[in-house]
Short mmCIF file of C-alpha atoms and ligand atoms in Angstrom, two decimals:
data_model
loop_
_atom_site.label_atom_id
_atom_site.label_comp_id
_atom_site.label_asym_id
_atom_site.label_seq_id
_atom_site.Cartn_x
_atom_site.Cartn_y
_atom_site.Cartn_z
CA UNK A 1080 30.90 -2.38 -8.96
CA UNK A 1081 27.12 -2.51 -8.58
CA UNK A 1082 25.50 -0.72 -5.71
CA UNK A 1083 22.64 -1.77 -3.43
CA UNK A 1084 20.36 0.81 -1.80
CA UNK A 1085 18.23 -0.09 1.16
CA UNK A 1086 15.07 2.02 1.26
CA UNK A 1087 13.78 2.19 4.81
CA UNK A 1088 10.79 4.28 5.95
CA UNK A 1089 10.86 5.17 9.65
CA UNK A 1090 8.20 6.62 11.87
CA UNK A 1091 8.67 6.57 15.65
CA UNK A 1092 11.25 3.79 15.46
CA UNK A 1093 13.80 5.07 18.00
CA UNK A 1094 14.10 1.66 19.64
CA UNK A 1095 14.71 -0.21 16.39
CA UNK A 1096 17.34 1.85 14.55
CA UNK A 1097 20.48 0.79 16.47
CA UNK A 1098 19.62 -2.90 16.32
CA UNK A 1099 18.61 -2.60 12.66
CA UNK A 1100 21.99 -1.08 11.75
CA UNK A 1101 23.87 -3.54 13.92
CA UNK A 1102 22.36 -6.44 12.02
CA UNK A 1103 22.26 -4.87 8.57
CA UNK A 1104 25.66 -3.25 8.07
CA UNK A 1105 27.76 -6.45 8.42
CA UNK A 1106 25.47 -8.17 5.91
CA UNK A 1107 25.82 -5.27 3.47
CA UNK A 1108 29.60 -5.18 3.87
CA UNK A 1109 29.81 -8.89 3.12
CA UNK A 1110 28.00 -8.59 -0.21
CA UNK A 1111 30.93 -7.36 -2.25
CA UNK A 1112 28.76 -4.55 -3.62
CA UNK A 1113 28.66 -0.83 -3.03
CA UNK A 1114 25.86 0.06 -0.64
CA UNK A 1115 23.85 2.79 1.04
CA UNK A 1116 20.95 2.91 3.46
CA UNK A 1117 18.35 5.58 2.69
CA UNK A 1118 16.17 6.27 5.70
CA UNK A 1119 13.06 8.34 5.15
CA UNK A 1120 11.72 9.81 8.35
CA UNK A 1121 8.00 10.32 8.06
CA UNK A 1122 7.75 13.08 10.65
CA UNK A 1123 8.74 11.30 13.88
CA UNK A 1124 9.02 13.50 16.93
CA UNK A 1125 10.85 10.98 19.10
CA UNK A 1126 14.62 10.40 18.90
CA UNK A 1127 14.49 8.52 15.57
CA UNK A 1128 16.21 11.18 13.45
CA UNK A 1129 18.67 12.09 16.18
CA UNK A 1130 19.82 8.48 16.40
CA UNK A 1131 20.08 8.07 12.62
CA UNK A 1132 22.07 11.31 12.33
CA UNK A 1133 24.49 10.13 15.02
CA UNK A 1134 25.20 6.99 12.97
CA UNK A 1135 25.30 9.00 9.73
CA UNK A 1136 27.99 11.21 11.25
CA UNK A 1137 30.65 8.50 10.95
CA UNK A 1138 29.13 6.47 8.11
CA UNK A 1139 28.51 8.41 4.89
CA UNK A 1140 26.61 5.43 3.43
CA UNK A 1141 23.83 6.08 5.93
CA UNK A 1142 21.56 8.74 4.46
CA UNK A 1143 18.48 10.43 5.79
CA UNK A 1144 15.57 12.24 4.20
CA UNK A 1145 13.37 14.05 6.69
CA UNK A 1146 9.76 14.77 5.85
CA UNK A 1147 8.33 18.03 7.20
CA UNK A 1148 5.45 16.15 8.80
CA UNK A 1149 3.78 12.75 8.68
CA UNK A 1150 2.84 12.08 5.08
CA UNK A 1151 2.31 8.35 5.12
CA UNK A 1152 4.39 5.30 4.39
CA UNK A 1153 3.46 5.29 0.70
CA UNK A 1154 4.91 8.78 0.26
CA UNK A 1155 7.98 7.89 2.31
CA UNK A 1156 8.75 4.85 0.19
CA UNK A 1157 8.22 6.89 -2.98
CA UNK A 1158 10.73 9.50 -1.80
CA UNK A 1159 13.21 6.77 -0.90
CA UNK A 1160 12.99 5.26 -4.37
CA UNK A 1161 13.41 8.73 -5.89
CA UNK A 1162 16.60 9.55 -4.00
CA UNK A 1163 18.28 6.12 -3.77
CA UNK A 1164 21.13 5.84 -6.25
CA UNK A 1165 21.78 2.08 -6.32
CA UNK A 1166 21.57 -0.33 -9.24
CA UNK A 1167 19.42 -2.48 -6.96
CA UNK A 1168 16.93 -1.11 -4.47
CA UNK A 1169 15.78 -3.18 -1.55
CA UNK A 1170 12.83 -1.97 0.46
CA UNK A 1171 12.47 -3.10 4.05
CA UNK A 1172 11.20 -1.83 7.42
CA UNK A 1173 13.50 -1.17 10.38
CA UNK A 1174 11.43 -3.26 12.79
CA UNK A 1175 13.31 -6.45 11.79
CA UNK A 1176 10.14 -8.40 11.01
CA UNK A 1177 11.94 -9.31 7.80
CA UNK A 1178 15.43 -10.35 8.94
CA UNK A 1179 18.48 -8.66 7.35
CA UNK A 1180 20.27 -12.00 6.93
CA UNK A 1181 17.84 -12.63 4.05
CA UNK A 1182 19.37 -9.75 2.05
CA UNK A 1183 22.03 -11.87 0.26
CA UNK A 1184 19.34 -14.24 -1.06
CA UNK A 1185 17.45 -11.28 -2.52
CA UNK A 1186 20.60 -9.97 -4.16
CA UNK A 1187 21.57 -13.28 -5.73
CA UNK A 1188 18.02 -13.76 -6.99
CA UNK A 1189 17.87 -10.34 -8.67
CA UNK A 1190 21.29 -10.96 -10.19
CA UNK A 1191 19.78 -13.95 -11.99
CA UNK A 1192 18.16 -11.34 -14.20
CA UNK A 1193 14.82 -10.46 -12.62
CA UNK A 1194 13.46 -6.91 -12.39
CA UNK A 1195 11.56 -7.48 -9.17
CA UNK A 1196 11.82 -10.10 -6.43
CA UNK A 1197 9.00 -10.15 -3.88
CA UNK A 1198 9.51 -11.67 -0.45
CA UNK A 1199 6.75 -14.05 0.60
CA UNK A 1200 6.27 -14.80 4.29
CA UNK A 1201 7.25 -18.34 5.14
CA UNK A 1202 5.16 -18.26 8.29
CA UNK A 1203 3.00 -15.50 9.67
CA UNK A 1204 3.72 -14.03 13.06
CA UNK A 1205 0.47 -12.07 13.02
CA UNK A 1206 -2.29 -12.60 15.51
CA UNK A 1207 -5.46 -14.49 14.49
CA UNK A 1208 -7.51 -11.39 13.80
CA UNK A 1209 -4.76 -9.93 11.61
CA UNK A 1210 -4.57 -13.14 9.63
CA UNK A 1211 -8.30 -13.03 8.95
CA UNK A 1212 -8.02 -9.37 8.08
CA UNK A 1213 -5.19 -10.07 5.61
CA UNK A 1214 -7.21 -12.80 3.95
CA UNK A 1215 -10.21 -10.52 3.48
CA UNK A 1216 -8.04 -7.57 2.41
CA UNK A 1217 -6.01 -9.29 -0.27
CA UNK A 1218 -8.93 -11.45 -1.39
CA UNK A 1219 -11.23 -8.47 -1.92
CA UNK A 1220 -8.48 -6.46 -3.52
CA UNK A 1221 -7.56 -9.14 -6.02
CA UNK A 1222 -11.19 -9.65 -6.87
CA UNK A 1223 -11.93 -5.95 -7.31
CA UNK A 1224 -8.79 -4.91 -9.13
CA UNK A 1225 -7.80 -8.05 -10.98
CA UNK A 1226 -4.20 -7.31 -9.95
CA UNK A 1227 -3.31 -10.86 -8.81
CA UNK A 1228 -1.09 -9.78 -5.93
CA UNK A 1229 0.84 -12.78 -4.55
CA UNK A 1230 -0.47 -14.17 -1.26
CA UNK A 1231 1.42 -13.51 1.98
CA UNK A 1232 3.56 -10.68 0.69
CA UNK A 1233 6.41 -9.75 3.03
CA UNK A 1234 7.60 -6.16 3.23
CA UNK A 1235 11.05 -7.00 1.88
CA UNK A 1236 11.46 -6.81 -1.87
CA UNK A 1237 14.26 -5.95 -4.28
CA UNK A 1238 14.12 -4.38 -7.72
CA UNK A 1239 16.55 -3.00 -10.24
CA UNK A 1240 17.15 0.50 -11.61
CA UNK A 1241 14.98 -0.13 -14.66
CA UNK A 1242 12.06 -1.05 -12.41
CA UNK A 1243 12.66 1.91 -10.08
CA UNK A 1244 12.67 4.32 -13.02
CA UNK A 1245 9.39 2.88 -14.23
CA UNK A 1246 7.95 3.28 -10.75
CA UNK A 1247 8.94 6.95 -10.76
CA UNK A 1248 6.92 7.48 -13.91
CA UNK A 1249 3.75 6.79 -11.92
CA UNK A 1250 2.73 10.28 -10.91
CA UNK A 1251 -0.52 9.57 -9.07
CA UNK A 1252 -1.18 11.22 -5.73
CA UNK A 1253 -3.29 8.33 -4.47
CA UNK A 1254 -0.75 5.58 -4.45
CA UNK A 1255 -1.06 2.01 -3.41
CA UNK A 1256 2.49 0.80 -3.86
CA UNK A 1257 1.83 -2.94 -4.01
CA UNK A 1258 -0.69 -2.25 -6.76
CA UNK A 1259 1.74 -0.13 -8.74
CA UNK A 1260 4.45 -2.79 -8.39
CA UNK A 1261 2.15 -5.42 -9.87
CA UNK A 1262 0.88 -3.02 -12.51
CA UNK A 1263 4.45 -2.41 -13.71
CA UNK A 1264 4.80 -6.10 -14.39
CA UNK A 1265 8.25 -6.81 -15.92
CA UNK A 1266 10.19 -9.92 -14.95
CA UNK A 1267 9.10 -10.85 -11.48
CA UNK A 1268 9.67 -13.72 -9.10
CA UNK A 1269 9.17 -14.53 -5.43
CA UNK A 1270 11.27 -16.02 -2.65
CA UNK A 1271 10.17 -17.16 0.79
CA UNK A 1272 11.53 -15.26 3.77
CA UNK A 1273 11.40 -16.20 7.41
CA UNK A 1274 9.67 -13.77 9.74
CA UNK A 1275 10.35 -12.45 13.20
CA UNK A 1276 8.32 -10.47 15.63
CA UNK A 1277 8.69 -6.69 15.57
CA UNK A 1278 11.94 -5.96 17.43
CA UNK A 1279 10.59 -3.04 19.49
CA UNK A 1280 7.85 -0.45 19.44
CA UNK A 1281 4.31 -0.88 18.19
CA UNK A 1282 2.76 -1.33 14.77
CA UNK A 1283 1.49 1.97 13.39
CA UNK A 1284 -1.23 0.29 11.42
CA UNK A 1285 -4.19 -0.37 13.64
CA UNK A 1286 -7.33 -1.94 12.28
CA UNK A 1287 -8.85 1.39 11.28
CA UNK A 1288 -5.76 2.48 9.32
CA UNK A 1289 -5.61 -0.88 7.61
CA UNK A 1290 -9.25 -0.59 6.59
CA UNK A 1291 -8.57 2.87 5.17
CA UNK A 1292 -5.68 1.45 3.21
CA UNK A 1293 -7.82 -1.35 1.80
CA UNK A 1294 -10.58 1.08 0.93
CA UNK A 1295 -8.20 3.41 -0.88
CA UNK A 1296 -6.48 0.58 -2.68
CA UNK A 1297 -9.79 -0.61 -4.08
CA UNK A 1298 -10.82 2.85 -5.26
CA UNK A 1299 -7.37 3.58 -6.70
CA UNK A 1300 -7.15 0.43 -8.75
CA UNK A 1301 -10.72 -0.37 -9.67
CA UNK A 1302 -13.75 1.14 -11.34
CA UNK A 1303 -15.87 -1.79 -10.24
CA UNK A 1304 -17.79 0.20 -7.59
CA UNK A 1305 -18.95 2.58 -10.34
CA UNK A 1306 -20.00 -0.26 -12.60
CA UNK A 1307 -21.79 -1.83 -9.65
CA UNK A 1308 -23.86 1.32 -9.31
CA UNK A 1309 -24.84 1.27 -12.97
CA UNK A 1310 -25.71 -2.42 -12.93
CA UNK A 1311 -27.78 -2.19 -9.79
CA UNK A 1312 -29.49 0.93 -11.08
CA UNK A 1313 -30.49 -0.85 -14.28
CA UNK A 1314 -31.69 -3.95 -12.40
CA UNK A 1315 -33.77 -1.93 -9.96
CA UNK A 1316 -35.38 0.17 -12.69
CA UNK A 1317 -36.26 -2.99 -14.54
CA UNK A 1318 -37.70 -4.54 -11.38
CA UNK A 1319 -39.73 -1.37 -10.74
CA UNK A 1320 -41.16 -1.45 -14.23
CA UNK A 1321 -42.19 -5.10 -13.94
CA UNK A 1322 -43.77 -4.42 -10.54
CA UNK A 1323 -45.72 -1.50 -12.01
CA UNK A 1324 -47.10 -3.59 -14.83
CA UNK A 1325 -48.02 -6.47 -12.53
CA UNK A 1326 -49.76 -4.18 -10.04
CA UNK A 1327 -51.68 -2.39 -12.78
CA UNK A 1328 -52.74 -5.69 -14.27
CA UNK A 1329 -53.99 -7.04 -10.94
CA UNK A 1330 -55.81 -3.78 -10.13
CA UNK A 1331 -57.63 -3.52 -13.43
CA UNK A 1332 -58.26 -7.14 -14.35
CA UNK A 1333 -58.26 -9.26 -11.21
CA UNK A 1334 -59.35 -7.31 -8.15
CA UNK A 1335 -59.27 -3.77 -6.94
CA UNK A 1336 -57.22 -3.17 -3.79
CA UNK A 1337 -56.42 -0.15 -1.63
CA UNK A 1338 -52.90 1.23 -2.00
CA UNK A 1339 -50.73 0.27 0.96
CA UNK A 1340 -48.68 3.21 2.14
CA UNK A 1341 -46.25 1.23 4.33
CA UNK A 1342 -44.95 -0.71 1.36
CA UNK A 1343 -44.75 2.53 -0.61
CA UNK A 1344 -42.78 4.20 2.15
CA UNK A 1345 -40.30 1.35 2.43
CA UNK A 1346 -39.79 1.37 -1.33
CA UNK A 1347 -39.05 5.10 -1.23
CA UNK A 1348 -36.66 4.79 1.68
CA UNK A 1349 -34.87 1.89 0.05
CA UNK A 1350 -34.43 3.65 -3.26
CA UNK A 1351 -33.35 6.88 -1.58
CA UNK A 1352 -30.77 5.00 0.43
CA UNK A 1353 -29.44 3.26 -2.64
CA UNK A 1354 -29.25 6.52 -4.54
CA UNK A 1355 -27.31 8.21 -1.79
CA UNK A 1356 -25.00 5.23 -1.48
CA UNK A 1357 -24.10 5.31 -5.15
CA UNK A 1358 -23.86 9.08 -5.32
CA UNK A 1359 -21.42 8.62 -2.46
CA UNK A 1360 -19.35 6.17 -4.49
CA UNK A 1361 -19.22 8.60 -7.40
CA UNK A 1362 -18.26 11.36 -4.96
CA UNK A 1363 -15.29 9.34 -3.71
CA UNK A 1364 -13.96 9.15 -7.24
CA UNK A 1365 -14.60 12.85 -7.75
CA UNK A 1366 -12.66 13.57 -4.57
CA UNK A 1367 -9.77 11.56 -5.90
CA UNK A 1368 -9.91 13.32 -9.26
CA UNK A 1369 -9.89 16.65 -7.40
CA UNK A 1370 -6.81 15.58 -5.46
CA UNK A 1371 -5.03 14.42 -8.61
CA UNK A 1372 -5.99 17.54 -10.53
CA UNK A 1373 -4.32 19.82 -8.01
CA UNK A 1374 -1.09 18.02 -8.83
CA UNK A 1375 0.54 18.90 -5.53
CA UNK A 1376 4.01 17.55 -4.76
CA UNK A 1377 3.90 14.02 -3.39
CA UNK A 1378 5.85 14.89 -0.27
CA UNK A 1379 7.51 17.78 1.46
CA UNK A 1380 11.10 17.30 2.59
CA UNK A 1381 12.62 19.30 5.42
CA UNK A 1382 16.23 18.15 5.33
CA UNK A 1383 18.71 15.83 3.62
CA UNK A 1384 21.64 14.24 5.43
CA UNK A 1385 24.65 12.72 3.62
CA UNK A 1386 23.31 13.44 0.15
CA UNK A 1387 25.61 15.41 -2.17
N1 UDP B 2883 5.58 4.11 8.70
C1 UDP B 2883 5.74 5.34 8.05
N2 UDP B 2883 4.74 6.26 8.15
C2 UDP B 2883 3.59 6.04 8.85
C3 UDP B 2883 3.43 4.77 9.47
C4 UDP B 2883 4.45 3.84 9.37
O1 UDP B 2883 6.76 5.58 7.42
O2 UDP B 2883 2.74 6.91 8.89
C5 UDP B 2883 6.64 3.09 8.59
C6 UDP B 2883 7.06 2.47 9.92
O3 UDP B 2883 8.09 3.18 10.54
C7 UDP B 2883 7.54 1.11 9.48
C8 UDP B 2883 6.70 0.79 8.26
O4 UDP B 2883 6.14 2.03 7.84
O5 UDP B 2883 8.89 1.15 9.07
C9 UDP B 2883 5.63 -0.23 8.55
O6 UDP B 2883 4.95 0.09 9.72
P1 UDP B 2883 4.65 -0.95 10.86
O7 UDP B 2883 5.82 -1.84 11.11
O8 UDP B 2883 4.15 -0.15 12.02
O9 UDP B 2883 3.45 -1.75 10.22
P2 UDP B 2883 3.19 -3.33 10.20
O10 UDP B 2883 4.52 -4.00 9.87
O11 UDP B 2883 2.72 -3.68 11.55
O12 UDP B 2883 2.17 -3.49 9.13
MG1 MG B 2884 6.31 -3.79 10.67
#
């Protein structure tokens, strides 16, 4: 019998866990597959782990990995994929934005022989500003990285063991999971899923965190900012040279004029600013190389529950 693993990152989700399990377990039991739920707690200090452990006490299929401290959703999902043992892995959040009754559709789709099935949001429950943000985020990302990430990606997605093993070969510290999923390629399809509002609690991704994510994603999957620096540098140097020749020509052959220091000053300030800006871009990459070169573990785990 094949086995399905749910991979579920949790961070301050005490109000969602019980409802999540109440809705999920009957669906899993009805699949006719083996199953497990792998929760990864990303350092919550509320009752999240206590509640999960209470459920895990009478249900060995409910498993918990506890991070030592908050290490980010990307790390949590990576750990979940590492320790899940199913033939199929389904990644979803516990906030019920993607409804558990969609699970059977994901399973039957992957059983058609795909390696990865993305959920696409049928309708978006997000507020106006979030919608605009999403548009800009995914638009810029696709343009910068050439990754062609499908529009309106839901959180829910399912993939098989082969795909999970390939994912685990990606050893980078800076990890943008959606990017890696697309980069893996393999046989991929999409299905539409209905959406609900977050069951309880608040989103942990405010605008600032989302911007950070976008920023990192671009730098992790693109060298375009570096090429931009080179191109602009070349264009400006060329422009400077032309200007020099033109000015010299006018001064010597047409009419003599006094040098204007304001224009000189603004040219200096502009070029200094540009230089700093592009040194900064290079520095961001250096910082990332530094982080990669240390090769630290991706996450630090405090405790396992219900793992052999
Ligand atoms: N999450 C996490 N670590 C964090 C922040 C969030 O593991 O540092 C989890 C969180 O518990 C949730 C998922 O990531 O299961 C997505 O977060 P959320 O629902 O707050 O984001 P949104 O759906 O609003 O983008
Ligand atoms: Mg959510």
